[in-house]
Short mmCIF file of C-alpha atoms in Angstrom, two decimals:
data_model
loop_
_atom_site.label_atom_id
_atom_site.label_comp_id
_atom_site.label_asym_id
_atom_site.label_seq_id
_atom_site.Cartn_x
_atom_site.Cartn_y
_atom_site.Cartn_z
CA MET A 757 -25.23 25.01 14.51
CA LEU A 758 -24.01 24.45 18.05
CA TYR A 759 -23.54 20.92 19.38
CA LYS A 760 -22.42 19.80 22.82
CA ILE A 761 -19.27 17.72 23.28
CA VAL A 762 -19.96 14.75 25.56
CA ARG A 763 -16.57 13.05 25.19
CA ASN A 764 -13.13 14.15 24.00
CA GLU A 765 -10.72 11.49 25.16
CA GLN A 766 -7.14 10.70 24.20
CA ILE A 767 -6.95 7.04 23.14
CA GLY A 768 -3.40 6.87 21.79
CA PRO A 769 -0.34 8.96 20.92
CA ASP A 770 -1.91 12.17 19.53
CA TYR A 771 -5.18 10.31 18.80
CA PHE A 772 -8.51 11.44 20.26
CA LEU A 773 -12.07 10.14 20.23
CA LEU A 774 -14.67 12.90 20.10
CA GLU A 775 -18.39 12.38 20.70
CA VAL A 776 -20.97 15.06 19.98
CA PHE A 777 -24.62 15.00 21.09
CA ALA A 778 -26.85 15.52 18.03
CA PRO A 779 -30.40 14.79 19.21
CA HIS A 780 -32.24 16.06 16.13
CA ASN A 781 -30.20 14.87 13.15
CA TYR A 782 -27.88 12.13 14.41
CA ASN A 783 -29.39 9.66 11.92
CA ARG A 784 -28.81 11.76 8.78
CA VAL A 785 -25.18 10.70 8.43
CA ARG A 786 -23.91 8.31 5.76
CA PRO A 787 -20.51 6.58 5.57
CA GLY A 788 -18.06 8.96 3.91
CA ASN A 789 -19.77 12.18 5.02
CA PHE A 790 -17.68 14.80 6.81
CA PHE A 791 -18.29 17.70 9.19
CA HIS A 792 -16.72 21.16 9.37
CA PHE A 793 -15.70 22.34 12.85
CA LYS A 794 -15.31 25.99 13.81
CA LEU A 795 -12.51 26.12 16.37
CA SER A 796 -12.36 29.85 17.12
CA SER A 797 -14.43 30.57 20.21
CA GLN A 798 -14.16 34.31 19.59
CA GLY A 799 -13.27 36.21 16.44
CA PHE A 800 -11.72 34.47 13.45
CA ASP A 801 -8.58 32.79 14.76
CA PRO A 802 -8.16 30.22 13.38
CA LEU A 803 -10.03 31.49 10.35
CA LEU A 804 -10.76 28.21 8.57
CA ARG A 805 -12.88 25.38 9.87
CA ARG A 806 -11.40 21.89 10.14
CA PRO A 807 -13.00 18.91 8.37
CA LEU A 808 -13.47 15.62 10.21
CA SER A 809 -14.88 12.46 8.64
CA ILE A 810 -17.59 10.60 10.47
CA HIS A 811 -16.12 7.65 12.35
CA ASP A 812 -19.26 6.19 13.90
CA VAL A 813 -22.80 7.01 14.98
CA ASN A 814 -24.18 5.97 18.35
CA TYR A 815 -27.88 5.70 17.53
CA GLN A 816 -28.88 4.74 21.06
CA LYS A 817 -27.28 7.83 22.62
CA LYS A 818 -27.84 10.06 19.54
CA ARG A 819 -24.17 10.90 19.14
CA TRP A 820 -21.78 11.51 16.26
CA VAL A 821 -18.36 9.98 16.85
CA PHE A 822 -15.10 11.30 15.37
CA LEU A 823 -11.58 9.90 15.47
CA TYR A 824 -8.89 12.52 14.92
CA ARG A 825 -5.17 13.05 15.32
CA VAL A 826 -3.49 16.20 16.62
CA VAL A 827 -1.33 17.41 13.73
CA GLY A 828 -1.44 21.20 13.96
CA ARG A 829 -2.89 24.23 15.66
CA GLY A 830 -6.50 23.52 14.77
CA THR A 831 -6.62 19.98 16.10
CA SER A 832 -4.57 21.06 19.13
CA ILE A 833 -7.33 23.53 19.97
CA LEU A 834 -9.94 20.81 19.43
CA ALA A 835 -8.08 18.45 21.77
CA ASP A 836 -8.38 21.04 24.56
CA PHE A 837 -12.19 21.25 24.31
CA LYS A 838 -13.77 19.86 27.46
CA GLU A 839 -16.92 17.84 27.99
CA GLY A 840 -19.88 20.21 27.94
CA THR A 841 -18.28 22.64 25.48
CA GLU A 842 -20.54 23.73 22.64
CA VAL A 843 -18.91 23.75 19.23
CA ASP A 844 -20.14 25.18 15.91
CA ILE A 845 -20.38 22.33 13.37
CA LEU A 846 -21.56 22.25 9.75
CA GLY A 847 -22.73 18.89 8.48
CA PRO A 848 -23.15 16.27 7.43
CA LEU A 849 -21.44 17.43 4.23
CA GLY A 850 -20.27 15.82 1.00
CA ASN A 851 -21.37 12.61 -0.64
CA SER A 852 -21.07 9.08 0.70
CA PHE A 853 -19.81 5.61 -0.15
CA THR A 854 -22.01 3.31 -2.22
CA LEU A 855 -23.13 0.44 0.01
CA THR A 856 -22.78 -2.96 -1.63
CA GLN A 857 -24.44 -6.28 -0.82
CA ASN A 858 -23.68 -9.94 -1.48
CA LYS A 859 -20.12 -9.26 -2.58
CA GLU A 860 -16.61 -9.80 -1.33
CA VAL A 861 -15.25 -6.37 -0.52
CA THR A 862 -11.88 -4.99 0.54
CA LEU A 863 -11.46 -2.00 2.86
CA LEU A 864 -8.10 -0.21 2.92
CA GLY A 865 -7.29 2.50 5.46
CA GLY A 866 -3.94 4.20 5.90
CA GLY A 867 -2.95 6.94 8.35
CA MET A 868 -6.02 8.98 9.31
CA GLY A 869 -7.81 7.19 6.49
CA ILE A 870 -8.62 4.60 9.12
CA ALA A 871 -11.17 7.00 10.66
CA PRO A 872 -14.07 6.70 8.15
CA ILE A 873 -13.49 2.99 7.50
CA TYR A 874 -15.22 1.82 10.67
CA TYR A 875 -18.67 3.36 10.07
CA LEU A 876 -18.62 2.04 6.50
CA LEU A 877 -17.69 -1.41 7.74
CA LYS A 878 -20.59 -1.43 10.21
CA GLN A 879 -23.01 -0.78 7.36
CA ILE A 880 -21.86 -3.63 5.12
CA TYR A 881 -20.20 -6.40 7.13
CA LYS A 882 -23.42 -8.37 7.71
CA ASP A 883 -24.25 -8.45 3.98
CA CYS A 884 -20.77 -8.97 2.50
CA ARG A 885 -17.59 -10.93 2.92
CA VAL A 886 -15.15 -8.29 4.09
CA ASN A 887 -11.34 -8.05 3.97
CA VAL A 888 -10.01 -5.21 6.14
CA PHE A 889 -6.50 -3.78 5.79
CA ILE A 890 -5.26 -0.97 8.04
CA GLY A 891 -1.82 0.55 8.46
CA ALA A 892 -0.04 3.00 10.74
CA LYS A 893 3.43 3.95 11.92
CA SER A 894 3.17 1.84 15.09
CA LYS A 895 0.64 -0.41 16.80
CA ASN A 896 -0.33 2.25 19.35
CA GLU A 897 -1.90 4.28 16.57
CA PHE A 898 -4.53 1.75 15.55
CA MET A 899 -5.11 -0.62 18.49
CA TYR A 900 -8.37 1.15 19.34
CA LEU A 901 -9.71 0.58 15.83
CA TYR A 902 -8.33 -2.95 15.66
CA ASN A 903 -10.23 -3.84 18.82
CA LYS A 904 -13.45 -2.20 17.61
CA ILE A 905 -13.36 -4.08 14.31
CA SER A 906 -12.55 -7.35 16.06
CA GLU A 907 -15.65 -6.89 18.23
CA LEU A 908 -17.71 -7.16 15.03
CA GLY A 909 -16.17 -10.55 14.36
CA VAL A 910 -14.27 -9.25 11.33
CA ALA A 911 -10.64 -10.27 10.81
CA VAL A 912 -8.14 -7.43 10.41
CA ASN A 913 -4.96 -7.46 8.31
CA TYR A 914 -2.69 -4.79 9.76
CA ALA A 915 0.72 -3.35 9.07
CA THR A 916 3.10 -1.08 10.97
CA ILE A 917 6.00 0.89 9.54
CA ASP A 918 8.16 0.15 12.59
CA GLY A 919 7.21 -3.52 12.71
CA SER A 920 5.89 -3.22 16.26
CA SER A 921 2.92 -5.41 15.38
CA GLY A 922 1.57 -7.30 12.41
CA PHE A 923 3.11 -7.01 8.94
CA LYS A 924 6.16 -4.75 8.77
CA GLY A 925 5.55 -2.16 6.09
CA THR A 926 2.65 -0.09 4.79
CA VAL A 927 -0.96 -1.05 4.34
CA LEU A 928 -0.22 -1.20 0.61
CA ASP A 929 2.58 -3.68 1.22
CA ILE A 930 0.36 -6.11 3.10
CA TRP A 931 -2.49 -5.69 0.61
CA LYS A 932 -0.20 -6.40 -2.34
CA SER A 933 1.23 -9.44 -0.55
CA LYS A 934 -2.24 -10.96 -0.31
CA GLY A 935 -2.97 -10.70 -4.02
CA SER A 936 -6.29 -9.68 -5.58
CA ARG A 937 -9.21 -9.85 -3.18
CA GLY A 938 -12.84 -8.99 -3.61
CA ASP A 939 -15.35 -7.67 -6.08
CA TYR A 940 -15.32 -4.13 -4.70
CA LEU A 941 -12.68 -1.93 -3.08
CA TYR A 942 -13.10 0.93 -0.61
CA SER A 943 -10.17 3.05 0.50
CA CYS A 944 -9.25 6.20 2.37
CA GLY A 945 -5.81 7.66 3.02
CA PRO A 946 -3.17 10.12 1.81
CA GLU A 947 -2.96 10.91 -1.90
CA PRO A 948 0.24 8.91 -2.66
CA MET A 949 -1.44 5.83 -1.23
CA LEU A 950 -4.63 6.35 -3.24
CA LYS A 951 -2.63 6.97 -6.39
CA GLU A 952 -0.86 3.63 -5.98
CA ILE A 953 -4.14 1.87 -5.18
CA GLN A 954 -5.62 3.24 -8.38
CA LYS A 955 -2.74 1.79 -10.41
CA ILE A 956 -2.92 -1.63 -8.75
CA ALA A 957 -6.72 -1.82 -8.90
CA THR A 958 -6.65 -0.99 -12.61
CA LYS A 959 -4.19 -3.82 -13.28
CA ARG A 960 -6.33 -6.21 -11.24
CA ASN A 961 -9.56 -5.10 -12.96
CA MET A 962 -11.04 -4.06 -9.63
CA ILE A 963 -13.74 -1.44 -9.20
CA GLY A 964 -14.59 0.61 -6.15
CA GLU A 965 -14.36 3.98 -4.47
CA PHE A 966 -12.00 6.03 -2.38
CA SER A 967 -12.34 9.07 -0.19
CA LEU A 968 -9.93 11.95 -0.81
CA GLU A 969 -8.25 13.83 2.02
CA GLU A 970 -8.05 17.53 1.17
CA ARG A 971 -7.71 20.90 2.89
CA MET A 972 -10.95 22.86 2.62
CA GLY A 973 -12.03 26.45 3.03
CA CYS A 974 -15.80 26.73 3.14
CA GLY A 975 -16.80 23.06 2.97
CA ILE A 976 -19.88 23.83 0.86
CA GLY A 977 -18.42 24.21 -2.63
CA VAL A 978 -18.17 28.01 -2.87
CA CYS A 979 -14.49 28.87 -2.37
CA LEU A 980 -13.08 26.25 -4.82
CA SER A 981 -10.04 25.61 -2.61
CA CYS A 982 -10.44 21.82 -2.71
CA VAL A 983 -10.76 21.21 -6.45
CA CYS A 984 -9.39 17.95 -7.83
CA GLN A 985 -8.91 16.78 -11.41
CA THR A 986 -11.17 14.06 -12.79
CA LYS A 987 -11.72 12.51 -16.21
CA SER A 988 -14.88 14.62 -16.56
CA GLY A 989 -13.29 17.91 -15.48
CA ASN A 990 -12.49 19.59 -12.19
CA LYS A 991 -14.65 18.69 -9.19
CA ARG A 992 -14.92 19.96 -5.64
CA VAL A 993 -13.88 17.45 -2.99
CA CYS A 994 -16.26 19.01 -0.46
CA LYS A 995 -19.29 18.95 -2.77
CA GLU A 996 -19.01 16.31 -5.51
CA GLY A 997 -16.76 14.32 -3.17
CA PRO A 998 -15.03 13.40 -0.98
CA VAL A 999 -15.92 9.95 -2.35
CA PHE A 1000 -15.01 9.22 -5.98
CA SER A 1001 -14.88 6.08 -8.09
CA LEU A 1002 -11.43 4.50 -8.34
CA GLU A 1003 -10.99 5.30 -12.01
CA GLU A 1004 -12.44 8.82 -11.91
CA VAL A 1005 -9.70 10.91 -10.28
CA VAL A 1006 -6.67 12.07 -12.29
CA PHE A 1007 -3.59 12.30 -10.07
CA ASN A 1008 -0.63 14.48 -11.02
CA ASP A 1009 2.63 12.66 -11.75
#
């Protein structure tokens, strides 16, 4: 289905904020859902769509909001799309995070895993005590998100690899330095990070969920290009995921 781009603005080094007008189904999105963008205006180049996690929903203006980073040809093409451009988008796709209430929860976002954290936070911060941890290479990569979270009145624990702001190290480093926090853990980030979180959470007897980042072909569970191993057999990240319980996924050594 075609949707009109109403904003595609660079907000940091290689980081862009994309807003799409979705007047008829803007309110169908749940935290953790993703969308599949067709970036070839003519023909099939590039052939595969690109998945983007939902970052926020502007209910007043009926817009989906996406935060993405330019990392290759596909996202470079997306960054060149101008306001008013119509883009073919499938979604919302995949499952979503379980929303908790009356608990102390921890949110961990590393790299582009910071993108889906914000919409999840907006759904739970009024009903829970929330600890937010985000990490990036430098402060310029997450200042937009830091400011948005701060506007909600939620404190942010942040780390930078280069030490340009906050804790020097990774988001895992600052989380581990704070000790065990919360009844429930949400996380999104690269696989090595999630693998380490799984180990630490198991030792701390923590439960929760994380969202896997994975390359996808069709986005609807047909091509089987995004299969991951779980304790109950192979599952498709695009269909049964991208959100899985902390203990469910089996990572390769």
